[in-house]
Coordinates of C-alpha atoms in Angstrom, one line a residue:
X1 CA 49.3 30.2 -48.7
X2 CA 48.3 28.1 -45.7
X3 CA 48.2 24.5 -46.3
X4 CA 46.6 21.9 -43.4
X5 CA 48.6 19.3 -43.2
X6 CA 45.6 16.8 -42.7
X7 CA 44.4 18.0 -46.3
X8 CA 45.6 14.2 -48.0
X9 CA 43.4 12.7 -45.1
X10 CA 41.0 14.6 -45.5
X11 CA 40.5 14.1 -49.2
X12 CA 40.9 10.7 -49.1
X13 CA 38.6 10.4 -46.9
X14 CA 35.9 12.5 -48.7
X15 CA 36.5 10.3 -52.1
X16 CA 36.6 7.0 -49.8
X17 CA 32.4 7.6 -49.4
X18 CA 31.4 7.8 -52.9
X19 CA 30.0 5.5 -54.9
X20 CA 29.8 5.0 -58.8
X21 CA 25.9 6.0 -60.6
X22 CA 25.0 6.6 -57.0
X23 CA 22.5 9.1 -57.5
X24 CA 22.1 9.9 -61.7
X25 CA 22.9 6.0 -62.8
X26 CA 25.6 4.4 -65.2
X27 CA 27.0 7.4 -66.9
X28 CA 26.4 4.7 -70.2
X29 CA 22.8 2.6 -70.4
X30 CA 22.9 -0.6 -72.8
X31 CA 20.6 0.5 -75.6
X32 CA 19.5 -1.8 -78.6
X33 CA 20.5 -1.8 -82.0
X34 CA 18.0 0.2 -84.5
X35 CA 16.7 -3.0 -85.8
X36 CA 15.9 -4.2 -82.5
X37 CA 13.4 -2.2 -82.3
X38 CA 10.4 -3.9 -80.2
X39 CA 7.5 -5.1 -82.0
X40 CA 4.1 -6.0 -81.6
X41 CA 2.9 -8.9 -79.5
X42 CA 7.4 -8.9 -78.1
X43 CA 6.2 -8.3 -74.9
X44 CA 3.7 -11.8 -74.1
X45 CA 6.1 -14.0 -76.1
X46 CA 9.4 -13.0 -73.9
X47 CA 6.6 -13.0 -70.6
X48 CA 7.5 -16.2 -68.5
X49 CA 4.9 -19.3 -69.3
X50 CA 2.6 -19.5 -66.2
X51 CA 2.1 -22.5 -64.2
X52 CA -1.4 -24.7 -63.8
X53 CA -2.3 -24.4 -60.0
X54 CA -2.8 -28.0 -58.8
X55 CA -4.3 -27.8 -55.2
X56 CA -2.7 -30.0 -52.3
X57 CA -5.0 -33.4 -51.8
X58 CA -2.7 -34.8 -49.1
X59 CA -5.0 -32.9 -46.5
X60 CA -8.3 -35.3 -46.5
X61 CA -11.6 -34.1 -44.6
X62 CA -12.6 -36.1 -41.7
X63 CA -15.0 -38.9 -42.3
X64 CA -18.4 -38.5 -42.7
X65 CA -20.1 -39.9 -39.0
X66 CA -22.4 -42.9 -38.7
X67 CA -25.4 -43.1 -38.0
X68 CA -25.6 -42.5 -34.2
X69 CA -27.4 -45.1 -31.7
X70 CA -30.9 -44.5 -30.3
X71 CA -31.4 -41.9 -27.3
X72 CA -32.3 -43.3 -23.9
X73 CA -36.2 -42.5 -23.0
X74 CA -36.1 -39.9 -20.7
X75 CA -36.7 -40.6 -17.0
X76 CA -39.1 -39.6 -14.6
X77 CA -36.1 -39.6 -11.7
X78 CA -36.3 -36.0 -9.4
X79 CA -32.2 -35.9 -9.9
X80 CA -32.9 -32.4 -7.3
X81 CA -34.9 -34.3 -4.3
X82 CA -32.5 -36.7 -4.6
X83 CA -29.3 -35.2 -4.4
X84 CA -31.0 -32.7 -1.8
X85 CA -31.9 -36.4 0.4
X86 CA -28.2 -37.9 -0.6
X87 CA -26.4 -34.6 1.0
X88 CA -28.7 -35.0 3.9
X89 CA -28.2 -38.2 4.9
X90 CA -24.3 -38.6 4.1
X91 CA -22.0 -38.3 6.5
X92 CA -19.2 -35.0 6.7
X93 CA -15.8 -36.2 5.4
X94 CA -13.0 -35.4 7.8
X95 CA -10.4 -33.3 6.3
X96 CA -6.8 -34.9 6.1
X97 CA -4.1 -33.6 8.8
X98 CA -6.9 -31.3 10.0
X99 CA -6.0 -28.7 12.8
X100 CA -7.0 -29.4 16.1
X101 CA -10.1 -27.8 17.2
X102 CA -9.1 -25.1 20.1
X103 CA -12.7 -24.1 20.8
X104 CA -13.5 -27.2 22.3
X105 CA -10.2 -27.2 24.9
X106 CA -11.6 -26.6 28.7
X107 CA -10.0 -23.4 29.1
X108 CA -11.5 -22.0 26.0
X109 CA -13.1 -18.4 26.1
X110 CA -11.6 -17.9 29.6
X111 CA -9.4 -15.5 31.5
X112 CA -5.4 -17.2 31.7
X113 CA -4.4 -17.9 35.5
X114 CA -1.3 -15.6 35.1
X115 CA -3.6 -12.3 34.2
X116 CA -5.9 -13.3 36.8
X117 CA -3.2 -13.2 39.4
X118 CA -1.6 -9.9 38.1
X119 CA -4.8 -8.3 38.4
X120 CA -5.2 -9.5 41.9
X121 CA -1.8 -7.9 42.9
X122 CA -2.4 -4.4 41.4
X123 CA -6.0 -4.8 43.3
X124 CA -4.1 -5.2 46.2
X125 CA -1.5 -2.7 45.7
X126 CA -3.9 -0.6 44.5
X127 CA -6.2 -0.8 48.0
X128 CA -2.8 -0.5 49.9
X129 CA -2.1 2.9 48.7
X130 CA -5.7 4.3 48.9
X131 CA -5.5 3.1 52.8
X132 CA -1.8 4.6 53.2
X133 CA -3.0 8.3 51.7
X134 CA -5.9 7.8 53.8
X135 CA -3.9 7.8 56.5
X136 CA -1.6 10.0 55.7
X137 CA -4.6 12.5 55.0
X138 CA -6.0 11.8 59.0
X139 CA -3.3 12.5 60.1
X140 CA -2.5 15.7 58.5
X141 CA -6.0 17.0 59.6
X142 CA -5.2 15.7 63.4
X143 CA -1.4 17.0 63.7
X144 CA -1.8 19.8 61.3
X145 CA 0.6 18.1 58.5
X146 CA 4.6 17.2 59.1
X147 CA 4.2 13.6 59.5
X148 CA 1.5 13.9 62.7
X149 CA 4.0 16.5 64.5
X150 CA 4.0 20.3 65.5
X151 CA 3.3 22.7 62.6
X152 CA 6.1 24.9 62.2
X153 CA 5.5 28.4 62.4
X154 CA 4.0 30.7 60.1
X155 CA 2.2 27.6 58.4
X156 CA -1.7 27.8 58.1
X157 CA -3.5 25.7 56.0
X158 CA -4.6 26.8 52.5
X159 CA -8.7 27.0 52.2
X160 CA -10.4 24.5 50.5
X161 CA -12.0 27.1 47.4
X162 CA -8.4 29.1 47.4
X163 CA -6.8 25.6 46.4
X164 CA -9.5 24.7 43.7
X165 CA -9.2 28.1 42.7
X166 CA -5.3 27.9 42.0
X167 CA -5.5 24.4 40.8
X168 CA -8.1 25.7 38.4
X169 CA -5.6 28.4 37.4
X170 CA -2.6 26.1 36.8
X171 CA -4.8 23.7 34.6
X172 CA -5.8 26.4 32.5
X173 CA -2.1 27.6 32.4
X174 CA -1.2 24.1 31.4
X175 CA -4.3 23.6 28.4
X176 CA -2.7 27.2 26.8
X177 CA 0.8 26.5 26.7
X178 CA 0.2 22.5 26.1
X179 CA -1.9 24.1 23.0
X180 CA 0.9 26.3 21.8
X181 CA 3.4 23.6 21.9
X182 CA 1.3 21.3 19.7
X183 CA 1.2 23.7 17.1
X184 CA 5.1 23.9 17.0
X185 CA 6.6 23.3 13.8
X186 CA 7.6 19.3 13.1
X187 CA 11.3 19.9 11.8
X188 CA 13.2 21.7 14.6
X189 CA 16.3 22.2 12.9
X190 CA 17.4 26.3 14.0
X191 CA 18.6 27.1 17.2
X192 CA 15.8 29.8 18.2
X193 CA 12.7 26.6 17.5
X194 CA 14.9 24.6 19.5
X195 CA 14.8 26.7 22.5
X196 CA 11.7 27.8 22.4
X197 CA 10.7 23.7 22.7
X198 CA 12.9 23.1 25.1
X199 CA 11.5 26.7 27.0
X200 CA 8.5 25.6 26.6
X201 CA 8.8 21.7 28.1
X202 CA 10.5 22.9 31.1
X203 CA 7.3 24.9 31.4
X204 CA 4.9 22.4 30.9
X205 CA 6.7 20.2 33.5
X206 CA 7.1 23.0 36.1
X207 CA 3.0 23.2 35.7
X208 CA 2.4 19.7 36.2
X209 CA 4.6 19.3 39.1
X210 CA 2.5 22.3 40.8
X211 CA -1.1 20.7 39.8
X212 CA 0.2 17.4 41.5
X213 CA 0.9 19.4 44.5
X214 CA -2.3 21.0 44.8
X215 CA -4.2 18.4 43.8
X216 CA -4.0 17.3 47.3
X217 CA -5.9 19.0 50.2
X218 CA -4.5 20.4 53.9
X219 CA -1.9 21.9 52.0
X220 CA 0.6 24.0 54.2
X221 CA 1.5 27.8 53.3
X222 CA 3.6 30.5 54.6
X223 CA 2.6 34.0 53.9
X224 CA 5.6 36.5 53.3
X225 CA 5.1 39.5 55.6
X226 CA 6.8 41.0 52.6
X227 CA 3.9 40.2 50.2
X228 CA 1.1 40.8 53.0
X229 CA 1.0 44.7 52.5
X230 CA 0.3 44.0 48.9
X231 CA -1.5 41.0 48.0
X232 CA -2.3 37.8 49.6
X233 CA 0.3 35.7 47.5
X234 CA 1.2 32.4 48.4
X235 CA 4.9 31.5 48.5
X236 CA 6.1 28.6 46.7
X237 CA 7.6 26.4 49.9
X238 CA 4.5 24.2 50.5
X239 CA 4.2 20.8 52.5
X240 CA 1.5 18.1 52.5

């Protein structure tokens, strides 16, 4: 027969947790003799005596109050014309360590010297460069573009509604794809979106650099002879 040999532990252990009349009582209740029996009345005479209730009288109310002087008569004084005439006529108090008042300075309200003088300069540099592309523009027309010399040959100069017409073209390329691009997705975190951005920026700078070119006029094309069979297309080599 198999025998654990934690059983003494285990008993002591249960018999360590109990306690004596735990649940039933004293297995033996003091009873009285048959003699001592109780009787009639038993109960009030073995009842403790009560004790007379004598209130605490070192808590005193307070004293009854005398009888209270006279009211003043009532005056005929207008305490609001008077305060109003009092406010009026006093003087402001200054406040203590008060902050100087910057409103009052010369210079108050009024453009600083140093932004004054910066916007002078980009006025001027400003004026500079409208003269300079002026310039550069009258000459083109004269000398036919190339810095006022000979135009090389096979160079004609792109009409004036062909280059709105391409510029028009290239802006509307630009809206589209600068649309598309928006709606990319925020987290670009596979290689296929991040190509596609990158795709797609090289694009969007390839556009603008050809908008800046034609947003100039006397612009200077060569026609292919290759292309002239087919279509009027312009070749990409263009000079201002």
């Amino acid at each position: 027969m198999y025998r654990s040999k934690f059983a003494k532990e285990a008993r002591k252990e249960y018999v360590s947790g109990m306690k004596p009349s735990a649940s039933m009582g004293p297995a033996k209740v003091q009873v009285n003799k048959p003699d001592e029996f109780l009787r009639r009345g038993d109960r009030e005479r073995k009842a403790p005596a009560a004790t007379k209730y004598e209130p605490d009288r070192t808590v005193r109310k307070a004293p009854v109050p005398k009888a209270q002087p006279p009211a003043a008569a009532p005056s005929n004084k207008n305490f609001i014309k008077q305060n109003a005439l009092e406010n009026i006529n006093s003087l402001a108090k200054k406040p203590n360590n008060a902050e100087p008042a910057y409103r009052f300075k010369p210079d108050y309200g009024k453009k600083p010297s140093y932004l004054v003088s910066q916007q002078q300069r980009r006025l001027a540099a400003a004026e500079a460069k409208r003269k300079e592309e002026e310039e550069e523009e009258a000459e083109d027309e004269q000398g036919g573009g190339g810095g006022g010399g000979e135009r090389a040959p096979g160079m004609v100069v792109l009409p004036e509604a062909e280059r709105i017409k391409v510029l028009e073209g290239l802006k509307a390329n630009w809206a589209k794809l600068n649309n598309d691009y928006q709606k990319l997705s925020l987290t670009v975190d596979t290689v296929p979106k991040i190509a596609r951005k990158v795709n797609m920026e090289q694009q969007l700078r390839q556009i603008e650099s050809h908008i800046a070119k034609f947003s100039h006029k006397n612009i200077l094309v060569n026609f292919n002879p290759a292309y002239r069979s087919t279509s009027d297309r312009l070749v990409t080599s263009l000079t201002f």
